């Protein structure tokens, strides 16, 4: 696994506002959207391209375009949905699939309750979106889901990660899949409830409100 922590003053500033418990859902959603755009710049650095001939008003020249098969962007519902618009704004030709996953708050096991993805992901570059990488269970299950469909190149775009989750992810994935994790910050630790410390709380609740 390759880890990229985005070290940038704008990212640090926006993340601090995001962490603040006083920040309400409308601002929280806006900040998540802005942060994804900044992370996506790094996350897409290795997106596959091909030469593309065009004619400018002056001459013909060989430029660059994103190659086929198109990248696949997969938000992990619910919280990952808050990152989708920012990602597709930068990667408008990407295809979008969906994974619905919820962590059991007692066992920390990730339960998959929905999926809408192409059956065959052979040769596809996949971008998983989820703001929180806590115990790592959700991301490992999501990567295994893509792996079972043939994907071998996965970039996870997250806002916060816990060191414990990154360690477990690294061991669980091994070198079966080329996994790159792009995060805005790696926090201190997990608490006894599996929450990231200092973190930002429950990302889904802060984006969309508390659901029983
Ligand atoms: O690394 P883990 O320990 O697996 O935890 C991280 C997961 O928990 C949160 O989702 P949650 O289960 O709260 O679902 P939600 O997005 O619907 O709120 C978060 O968005 C991740 O998907
Ligand atoms: O801190 C955490 C851990 C898991 N899920 C969240 O939304 N936040
Ligand atoms: Mg949640």
Coordinates of C-alpha atoms and ligand atoms in Angstrom, one line a residue, residues 78-79 102 105 195 202-205, ligand 3:
X78 CA -23.5 7.0 3.0
X79 CA -20.6 9.4 3.9
X102 CA -22.3 0.2 7.2
X105 CA -20.8 -0.4 15.8
X195 CA -13.8 6.6 16.5
X202 CA -19.5 10.5 12.6
X203 CA -18.9 11.8 9.0
X204 CA -22.3 10.4 7.7
X205 CA -24.2 12.1 10.6
Ligands
LIG3 MG1 -21.7 6.8 10.0

